[in-house]
């Protein structure tokens, strides 16, 4: 259960948003919309614990995330704007190295399977440098099929993706919510989701 | 369990860094070439006065090794920061300080260690006697990890700043002075009959202190940079 109350965001002199509150229980998702620069990414970075909130609290299972630390991060999957991929490694090497670093080493076959599900089987062994923007985004999103994390925080997951890949992502989110997971997503596109999501608009 | 987790994180980071370096060999070779070329310029410019060369050798080799280490310092966290890997590391359940230790170890393996191993060979140009060469290599072997540890603090503090490279040098060079003094002093102390033990012990003490405090400071600075 993720509970956010009275969150404020101040960047430098600007007040980005004020009094943001929501509650997500198991199996629920939240879609955040808002104009460019309205603070969507800042909100997500607060949710994952990278930026401390200016005011307000974020609780995970009734405890402050700041106090939970590693226990919270173990249940968290964050896909941010920078993709977190190494240019000179291949898609499989990237995914395997990320998985090992978070102490969830995966077999090569599992990684290949995840890449196949997001439609990248052909370019799995090329260095990520040689892939297109959309393909890179797919590599990064293949993590959705690899992890068993409870809370997904996705920042504009559909950027640069084609229709088919967007559907794969939407299906993954649906399945995650059906399994009792929680998802917080920002997007400008329409996500073809089967599950009903709460929506919230931030900014003026 | 918790300790084993930190250790495995260190192992995987070192593993990944070495793999990345193998893909971009020029990054690792540049500081070494710099070291070789600059130290070779001294005998060419100063002349072949054996006494003089012997006297300046420890200083020249140490200062050049120090500058070579600093050459690649801004790159320590920069790429990870730019491509988003750093925030993924910060969000991993493993402690970020373990990741920092891993990065510094890998960095030392790729710059400090080769420098210390190359130094005896380059010292031959300065007519250094064998015992002095051995002492010089030992001090570099103990001193270069200290340089890497202190350097990581500077690299993390200047992360994401414009002109970070120059700033790193300004921040880090004063802190390198004690290491430099005891590192170069060891050779002179041995030559004058005092023995190098005191200098080597002091360098080792610096290594222990830096090894304990530097990852903590670096981790704190990285967290601020990621906000």
Short mmCIF file of C-alpha atoms in Angstrom, two decimals:
data_model
loop_
_atom_site.label_atom_id
_atom_site.label_comp_id
_atom_site.label_asym_id
_atom_site.label_seq_id
_atom_site.Cartn_x
_atom_site.Cartn_y
_atom_site.Cartn_z
CA UNK A 1 0.00 0.00 0.00
CA UNK A 2 1.37 3.33 -1.07
CA UNK A 3 0.06 6.36 0.73
CA UNK A 4 1.07 9.87 -0.26
CA UNK A 5 -0.17 12.85 1.69
CA UNK A 6 0.16 16.59 1.16
CA UNK A 7 3.20 16.42 -1.04
CA UNK A 8 4.75 19.74 -2.07
CA UNK A 9 7.41 20.24 -4.68
CA UNK A 10 9.60 23.31 -4.92
CA UNK A 11 12.33 23.47 -7.53
CA UNK A 12 14.56 26.48 -6.96
CA UNK A 13 12.14 29.41 -6.79
CA UNK A 14 9.23 27.70 -8.52
CA UNK A 15 6.39 25.97 -6.75
CA UNK A 16 5.61 23.02 -9.02
CA UNK A 17 2.75 21.34 -7.21
CA UNK A 18 1.02 21.63 -3.91
CA UNK A 19 -0.91 19.26 -1.66
CA UNK A 20 -0.74 16.12 -3.78
CA UNK A 21 -2.32 13.17 -1.96
CA UNK A 22 -3.35 9.70 -3.06
CA UNK A 23 -3.70 6.19 -1.78
CA UNK A 24 -2.97 3.05 -3.81
CA UNK A 25 -3.86 -0.40 -2.56
CA UNK A 26 -2.77 -3.73 -3.92
CA UNK A 27 -3.90 -4.10 -7.55
CA UNK A 28 -4.45 -0.38 -8.08
CA UNK A 29 -2.71 1.92 -10.51
CA UNK A 30 -2.41 5.66 -10.94
CA UNK A 31 -1.99 7.58 -14.18
CA UNK A 32 -0.47 11.01 -13.76
CA UNK A 33 -0.94 13.62 -16.47
CA UNK A 34 0.13 17.22 -16.70
CA UNK A 35 1.84 19.69 -18.97
CA UNK A 36 5.56 19.66 -19.65
CA UNK A 37 7.34 21.05 -16.65
CA UNK A 38 4.42 20.52 -14.29
CA UNK A 39 6.51 18.33 -12.04
CA UNK A 40 5.53 14.79 -13.07
CA UNK A 41 9.09 13.52 -13.09
CA UNK A 42 9.83 15.33 -9.83
CA UNK A 43 6.83 13.62 -8.25
CA UNK A 44 8.02 10.19 -9.38
CA UNK A 45 11.55 10.87 -8.16
CA UNK A 46 10.06 11.69 -4.76
CA UNK A 47 8.02 8.48 -4.81
CA UNK A 48 11.10 6.33 -5.40
CA UNK A 49 13.10 8.20 -2.78
CA UNK A 50 15.68 9.93 -4.98
CA UNK A 51 14.49 13.42 -4.03
CA UNK A 52 13.32 14.14 -0.51
CA UNK A 53 9.88 15.82 -0.52
CA UNK A 54 9.77 19.53 0.28
CA UNK A 55 6.77 18.88 2.50
CA UNK A 56 4.42 15.95 3.02
CA UNK A 57 4.90 12.25 3.60
CA UNK A 58 5.21 9.09 1.52
CA UNK A 59 4.34 5.85 3.28
CA UNK A 60 4.79 2.31 2.06
CA UNK A 61 2.80 -0.20 4.07
CA UNK A 62 2.22 2.46 6.73
CA UNK A 63 5.91 3.23 7.21
CA UNK A 64 7.85 6.21 5.88
CA UNK A 65 9.91 5.19 2.83
CA UNK A 66 12.85 7.17 4.20
CA UNK A 67 12.93 4.80 7.18
CA UNK A 68 12.39 1.66 5.12
CA UNK A 69 15.42 2.22 2.89
CA UNK A 70 16.61 -0.98 1.24
CA UNK A 71 13.44 -2.81 2.30
CA UNK A 72 11.44 -0.39 0.12
CA UNK A 73 13.89 -0.42 -2.76
CA UNK A 74 13.66 -4.22 -2.87
CA UNK A 75 10.00 -3.92 -3.89
CA UNK A 76 10.50 -1.05 -6.31
CA UNK A 77 11.03 -0.91 -10.05
CA UNK A 78 11.72 2.52 -11.52
CA UNK A 79 12.02 3.30 -15.22
CA UNK A 80 13.14 6.88 -15.56
CA UNK A 81 13.86 9.23 -18.43
CA UNK A 82 17.50 8.33 -18.79
CA UNK A 83 17.25 4.65 -19.62
CA UNK A 84 20.02 3.32 -17.41
CA UNK A 85 21.65 1.36 -20.22
CA UNK A 86 25.35 1.13 -21.06
CA UNK A 87 25.97 2.01 -24.70
CA UNK A 88 28.80 -0.42 -25.25
CA UNK A 89 27.05 -3.44 -23.76
CA UNK A 90 24.46 -5.49 -25.63
CA UNK A 91 20.81 -5.66 -24.59
CA UNK A 92 21.27 -9.01 -22.84
CA UNK A 93 24.47 -7.91 -21.10
CA UNK A 94 22.77 -4.73 -19.89
CA UNK A 95 19.78 -6.57 -18.47
CA UNK A 96 21.90 -9.29 -16.88
CA UNK A 97 24.25 -6.79 -15.29
CA UNK A 98 21.34 -4.74 -13.88
CA UNK A 99 19.78 -7.92 -12.50
CA UNK A 100 23.04 -9.07 -10.89
CA UNK A 101 23.61 -5.67 -9.34
CA UNK A 102 20.28 -5.85 -7.56
CA UNK A 103 21.12 -9.39 -6.45
CA UNK A 104 18.54 -11.09 -8.66
CA UNK A 105 20.82 -12.77 -11.20
CA UNK A 106 18.92 -14.17 -14.19
CA UNK A 107 19.74 -16.83 -16.76
CA UNK A 108 20.49 -15.78 -20.32
CA UNK A 109 17.43 -17.70 -21.55
CA UNK A 110 15.15 -15.72 -19.23
CA UNK A 111 16.58 -12.43 -20.51
CA UNK A 112 16.16 -13.55 -24.12
CA UNK A 113 12.61 -14.52 -23.35
CA UNK A 114 11.89 -11.06 -21.89
CA UNK A 115 13.41 -9.37 -24.94
CA UNK A 116 11.31 -11.57 -27.19
CA UNK A 117 8.16 -10.57 -25.36
CA UNK A 118 8.90 -6.92 -26.03
CA UNK A 119 9.76 -7.66 -29.65
CA UNK A 120 13.56 -7.37 -29.68
CA UNK A 121 14.75 -10.90 -30.39
CA UNK A 122 16.84 -9.95 -33.44
CA UNK A 123 19.01 -7.26 -31.87
CA UNK A 124 19.70 -8.84 -28.49
CA UNK A 125 23.43 -9.15 -29.10
CA UNK A 126 24.15 -5.79 -30.72
CA UNK A 127 25.65 -3.07 -28.57
CA UNK A 128 22.85 -0.80 -27.36
CA UNK A 129 24.66 2.09 -29.10
CA UNK A 130 23.55 0.67 -32.45
CA UNK A 131 19.85 0.51 -31.54
CA UNK A 132 17.20 3.14 -32.28
CA UNK A 133 15.60 5.25 -29.53
CA UNK A 134 12.50 3.07 -29.49
CA UNK A 135 14.53 -0.11 -29.35
CA UNK A 136 16.59 1.24 -26.45
CA UNK A 137 13.37 2.08 -24.64
CA UNK A 138 12.22 -1.49 -25.23
CA UNK A 139 15.42 -2.90 -23.75
CA UNK A 140 14.91 -0.79 -20.65
CA UNK A 141 11.26 -1.85 -20.40
CA UNK A 142 12.16 -5.53 -20.75
CA UNK A 143 12.94 -5.25 -17.03
CA UNK A 144 9.17 -5.30 -16.48
CA UNK A 145 9.18 -8.94 -17.55
CA UNK A 146 12.20 -9.84 -15.45
CA UNK A 147 11.31 -8.54 -12.03
CA UNK A 148 8.91 -9.55 -9.34
CA UNK A 149 8.76 -6.10 -7.76
CA UNK A 150 5.50 -4.95 -6.20
CA UNK A 151 5.62 -1.26 -7.04
CA UNK A 152 6.25 -0.08 -10.59
CA UNK A 153 7.06 3.58 -11.13
CA UNK A 154 7.21 4.34 -14.84
CA UNK A 155 8.10 7.76 -16.21
CA UNK A 156 6.73 8.20 -19.74
CA UNK A 157 7.18 4.52 -20.62
CA UNK A 158 5.62 4.92 -24.07
CA UNK A 159 8.01 7.60 -25.38
CA UNK A 160 9.42 6.58 -28.78
CA UNK A 161 7.55 3.25 -28.77
CA UNK A 162 5.48 2.05 -31.71
CA UNK A 163 1.86 0.93 -31.35
CA UNK A 164 2.69 -2.71 -30.95
CA UNK A 165 5.32 -2.19 -28.27
CA UNK A 166 2.94 0.17 -26.44
CA UNK A 167 0.39 -2.63 -26.35
CA UNK A 168 3.00 -5.02 -24.92
CA UNK A 169 3.73 -2.53 -22.16
CA UNK A 170 0.03 -1.96 -21.44
CA UNK A 171 -0.48 -5.74 -21.21
CA UNK A 172 2.46 -6.03 -18.83
CA UNK A 173 0.96 -3.33 -16.60
CA UNK A 174 -2.45 -5.05 -16.70
CA UNK A 175 -0.93 -8.36 -15.69
CA UNK A 176 1.05 -6.69 -12.93
CA UNK A 177 -2.10 -5.11 -11.49
CA UNK A 178 -4.01 -8.39 -11.78
CA UNK A 179 -1.26 -10.05 -9.76
CA UNK A 180 -1.83 -7.54 -6.99
CA UNK A 181 0.95 -5.12 -7.90
CA UNK A 182 0.83 -1.34 -7.77
CA UNK A 183 1.78 0.99 -10.62
CA UNK A 184 2.34 4.73 -10.90
CA UNK A 185 2.70 5.91 -14.49
CA UNK A 186 3.08 9.28 -16.19
CA UNK A 187 2.17 9.54 -19.84
CA UNK A 188 1.01 11.83 -22.60
CA UNK A 189 -0.29 9.04 -24.78
CA UNK A 190 -3.40 6.95 -24.31
CA UNK A 191 -2.51 3.66 -22.73
CA UNK A 192 -4.76 0.85 -23.86
CA UNK A 193 -5.24 -0.61 -20.42
CA UNK A 194 -7.91 -3.12 -19.50
CA UNK A 195 -7.78 -2.36 -15.79
CA UNK A 196 -9.39 0.85 -14.52
CA UNK A 197 -6.76 3.27 -13.27
CA UNK A 198 -7.10 6.28 -11.04
CA UNK A 199 -6.05 9.41 -12.85
CA UNK A 200 -4.61 12.60 -11.50
CA UNK A 201 -3.65 15.84 -13.16
CA UNK A 202 -0.98 17.92 -11.53
CA UNK A 203 0.07 21.48 -12.10
CA UNK A 204 -2.13 24.47 -12.80
CA UNK B 1 23.37 -12.21 4.62
CA UNK B 2 23.56 -8.43 4.54
CA UNK B 3 27.37 -8.44 4.31
CA UNK B 4 27.38 -11.06 1.60
CA UNK B 5 24.95 -8.90 -0.33
CA UNK B 6 27.27 -5.87 -0.13
CA UNK B 7 30.22 -8.01 -1.22
CA UNK B 8 28.37 -9.46 -4.19
CA UNK B 9 27.41 -5.91 -5.23
CA UNK B 10 31.09 -4.92 -5.12
CA UNK B 11 31.98 -7.98 -7.18
CA UNK B 12 29.36 -7.27 -9.84
CA UNK B 13 30.29 -3.61 -10.13
CA UNK B 14 33.97 -4.47 -10.61
CA UNK B 15 32.98 -7.14 -13.11
CA UNK B 16 30.84 -4.68 -15.08
CA UNK B 17 33.41 -1.87 -14.99
CA UNK B 18 36.19 -4.12 -16.25
CA UNK B 19 33.94 -5.37 -19.03
CA UNK B 20 33.07 -1.80 -20.02
CA UNK B 21 36.74 -0.84 -20.05
CA UNK B 22 37.53 -3.76 -22.32
CA UNK B 23 35.01 -2.29 -24.77
CA UNK B 24 36.57 1.18 -24.61
CA UNK B 25 40.25 0.45 -24.20
CA UNK B 26 41.39 3.99 -25.03
CA UNK B 27 39.96 5.26 -21.74
CA UNK B 28 42.31 3.01 -19.79
CA UNK B 29 45.33 3.46 -22.02
CA UNK B 30 45.38 7.27 -22.13
CA UNK B 31 46.54 7.81 -18.51
CA UNK B 32 49.23 5.15 -18.92
CA UNK B 33 50.57 6.72 -22.11
CA UNK B 34 50.54 10.10 -20.40
CA UNK B 35 52.59 8.60 -17.57
CA UNK B 36 55.12 7.02 -19.93
CA UNK B 37 55.54 10.09 -22.13
CA UNK B 38 55.77 12.74 -19.42
CA UNK B 39 58.26 10.81 -17.28
CA UNK B 40 60.39 10.23 -20.37
CA UNK B 41 60.46 13.95 -21.14
CA UNK B 42 62.45 14.68 -17.97
CA UNK B 43 65.68 12.81 -18.79
CA UNK B 44 65.47 14.32 -22.27
CA UNK B 45 65.12 17.88 -21.06
CA UNK B 46 67.17 17.86 -17.86
CA UNK B 47 70.17 16.10 -19.39
CA UNK B 48 72.12 13.06 -18.35
CA UNK B 49 73.53 14.25 -15.04
CA UNK B 50 73.14 10.97 -13.11
CA UNK B 51 73.11 12.52 -9.63
CA UNK B 52 70.48 15.05 -10.61
CA UNK B 53 68.25 12.45 -12.29
CA UNK B 54 68.48 10.21 -9.24
CA UNK B 55 67.48 13.07 -7.01
CA UNK B 56 64.42 14.12 -9.01
CA UNK B 57 63.25 10.60 -9.96
CA UNK B 58 60.86 9.88 -7.03
CA UNK B 59 59.26 13.31 -7.32
CA UNK B 60 58.86 13.12 -11.09
CA UNK B 61 57.37 9.64 -11.04
CA UNK B 62 55.03 10.42 -8.17
CA UNK B 63 53.79 13.76 -9.53
CA UNK B 64 53.24 12.26 -12.98
CA UNK B 65 51.40 9.25 -11.53
CA UNK B 66 49.25 11.65 -9.53
CA UNK B 67 48.39 13.73 -12.59
CA UNK B 68 47.72 10.61 -14.64
CA UNK B 69 45.28 9.40 -11.98
CA UNK B 70 43.56 12.76 -12.03
CA UNK B 71 43.29 12.79 -15.81
CA UNK B 72 40.55 10.19 -15.82
CA UNK B 73 38.95 11.17 -12.52
CA UNK B 74 36.08 13.28 -13.92
CA UNK B 75 34.93 10.24 -15.87
CA UNK B 76 34.56 8.10 -12.73
CA UNK B 77 30.84 8.80 -12.24
CA UNK B 78 30.03 11.07 -15.19
CA UNK B 79 28.86 8.46 -17.69
CA UNK B 80 26.85 6.56 -15.09
CA UNK B 81 25.22 9.84 -14.13
CA UNK B 82 24.40 10.83 -17.71
CA UNK B 83 22.94 7.51 -18.86
CA UNK B 84 20.86 6.97 -15.72
CA UNK B 85 22.78 3.95 -14.45
CA UNK B 86 23.73 5.84 -11.32
CA UNK B 87 20.13 6.40 -10.27
CA UNK B 88 19.41 2.72 -10.89
CA UNK B 89 22.36 1.85 -8.65
CA UNK B 90 21.08 4.25 -6.01
CA UNK B 91 17.67 2.55 -6.16
CA UNK B 92 19.09 -0.95 -5.88
CA UNK B 93 18.55 -2.62 -2.53
CA UNK B 94 22.31 -3.07 -2.17
CA UNK B 95 23.99 -0.25 -0.24
CA UNK B 96 25.19 2.56 -2.52
CA UNK B 97 28.46 2.70 -0.56
CA UNK B 98 29.21 -0.87 -1.69
CA UNK B 99 28.73 0.26 -5.29
CA UNK B 100 31.10 3.17 -4.66
CA UNK B 101 33.72 0.81 -3.24
CA UNK B 102 33.32 -1.37 -6.32
CA UNK B 103 33.74 1.58 -8.66
CA UNK B 104 36.87 2.79 -6.85
CA UNK B 105 38.39 -0.70 -6.81
CA UNK B 106 37.75 -1.07 -10.54
CA UNK B 107 39.15 2.40 -11.18
CA UNK B 108 42.32 1.56 -9.27
CA UNK B 109 42.71 -1.75 -11.08
CA UNK B 110 42.57 0.11 -14.39
CA UNK B 111 44.77 3.13 -13.58
CA UNK B 112 46.62 2.94 -10.25
CA UNK B 113 47.77 -0.64 -10.46
CA UNK B 114 49.17 -0.42 -14.02
CA UNK B 115 50.90 2.84 -13.08
CA UNK B 116 52.59 1.25 -10.08
CA UNK B 117 53.64 -1.73 -12.20
CA UNK B 118 55.01 0.47 -14.98
CA UNK B 119 56.93 2.76 -12.62
CA UNK B 120 59.95 0.43 -12.03
CA UNK B 121 60.52 0.23 -15.76
CA UNK B 122 60.38 3.99 -16.20
CA UNK B 123 62.58 4.49 -13.14
CA UNK B 124 65.43 2.88 -15.07
CA UNK B 125 65.72 6.07 -17.15
CA UNK B 126 66.67 7.91 -13.96
CA UNK B 127 69.53 5.56 -12.97
CA UNK B 128 67.74 4.64 -9.73
CA UNK B 129 69.36 1.78 -7.78
CA UNK B 130 67.29 -1.41 -7.47
CA UNK B 131 66.39 -0.92 -3.80
CA UNK B 132 65.07 2.58 -4.50
CA UNK B 133 63.04 1.26 -7.43
CA UNK B 134 61.45 -1.38 -5.21
CA UNK B 135 60.61 1.17 -2.55
CA UNK B 136 59.17 3.53 -5.15
CA UNK B 137 56.97 0.78 -6.57
CA UNK B 138 55.80 -0.19 -3.08
CA UNK B 139 54.85 3.37 -2.17
CA UNK B 140 52.98 3.74 -5.47
CA UNK B 141 51.20 0.46 -4.84
CA UNK B 142 49.97 1.72 -1.47
CA UNK B 143 49.60 5.36 -2.50
CA UNK B 144 47.58 5.07 -5.73
CA UNK B 145 44.52 3.54 -4.00
CA UNK B 146 44.59 6.51 -1.61
CA UNK B 147 44.62 8.83 -4.62
CA UNK B 148 41.67 6.96 -6.12
CA UNK B 149 39.72 7.08 -2.85
CA UNK B 150 40.28 10.80 -2.30
CA UNK B 151 39.63 11.44 -5.98
CA UNK B 152 36.25 9.72 -5.83
CA UNK B 153 35.10 12.33 -3.28
CA UNK B 154 36.12 15.12 -5.65
CA UNK B 155 34.52 13.41 -8.64
CA UNK B 156 31.22 12.93 -6.82
CA UNK B 157 31.14 16.48 -5.46
CA UNK B 158 31.57 18.00 -8.92
CA UNK B 159 29.14 15.62 -10.63
CA UNK B 160 26.82 17.41 -13.04
CA UNK B 161 28.64 20.73 -12.79
CA UNK B 162 29.90 22.66 -15.77
CA UNK B 163 33.69 22.72 -15.84
CA UNK B 164 33.72 19.91 -13.30
CA UNK B 165 37.09 18.65 -14.55
CA UNK B 166 39.03 21.73 -13.48
CA UNK B 167 37.15 21.92 -10.22
CA UNK B 168 38.09 18.33 -9.39
CA UNK B 169 41.76 19.25 -9.74
CA UNK B 170 41.37 22.27 -7.44
CA UNK B 171 39.50 20.25 -4.84
CA UNK B 172 41.63 17.17 -4.88
CA UNK B 173 45.21 18.36 -5.41
CA UNK B 174 45.66 19.90 -1.92
CA UNK B 175 44.42 16.65 -0.41
CA UNK B 176 46.98 14.72 -2.45
CA UNK B 177 49.89 16.64 -0.89
CA UNK B 178 50.41 14.42 2.21
CA UNK B 179 50.35 11.28 0.09
CA UNK B 180 52.88 12.84 -2.26
CA UNK B 181 55.20 13.94 0.56
CA UNK B 182 55.33 10.54 2.25
CA UNK B 183 55.41 8.67 -1.04
CA UNK B 184 58.43 10.52 -2.42
CA UNK B 185 60.03 10.82 1.01
CA UNK B 186 60.29 7.05 1.34
CA UNK B 187 62.98 6.77 -1.34
CA UNK B 188 65.09 9.57 0.17
CA UNK B 189 64.69 8.17 3.67
CA UNK B 190 65.93 4.78 2.52
CA UNK B 191 68.86 6.31 0.64
CA UNK B 192 69.95 8.33 3.68
CA UNK B 193 69.92 5.21 5.88
CA UNK B 194 66.77 6.07 7.88
CA UNK B 195 64.78 3.27 6.30
CA UNK B 196 61.47 3.60 4.50
CA UNK B 197 59.36 1.79 7.10
CA UNK B 198 57.99 4.94 8.74
CA UNK B 199 56.87 6.41 5.42
CA UNK B 200 55.32 3.17 4.25
CA UNK B 201 53.48 2.78 7.57
CA UNK B 202 52.13 6.31 7.30
CA UNK B 203 50.96 5.69 3.74
CA UNK B 204 49.24 2.50 4.86
CA UNK B 205 47.55 4.41 7.67
CA UNK B 206 46.31 6.96 5.12
CA UNK B 207 44.98 4.13 2.98
CA UNK B 208 43.04 2.70 5.92
CA UNK B 209 41.59 6.07 6.92
CA UNK B 210 40.68 6.97 3.33
CA UNK B 211 39.27 3.48 2.75
CA UNK B 212 36.96 3.92 5.71
CA UNK B 213 35.77 7.50 5.24
CA UNK B 214 35.94 8.15 1.52
CA UNK B 215 33.12 5.75 0.44
CA UNK B 216 30.81 7.36 2.99
CA UNK B 217 31.60 10.88 1.82
CA UNK B 218 31.31 9.86 -1.84
CA UNK B 219 27.96 8.16 -1.25
CA UNK B 220 26.58 11.25 0.48
CA UNK B 221 27.78 13.49 -2.36
CA UNK B 222 26.27 11.16 -4.99
CA UNK B 223 22.89 11.20 -3.24
CA UNK B 224 22.93 15.00 -3.32
CA UNK B 225 23.90 15.00 -7.01
CA UNK B 226 20.95 12.70 -7.77
CA UNK B 227 18.39 14.94 -6.06
#
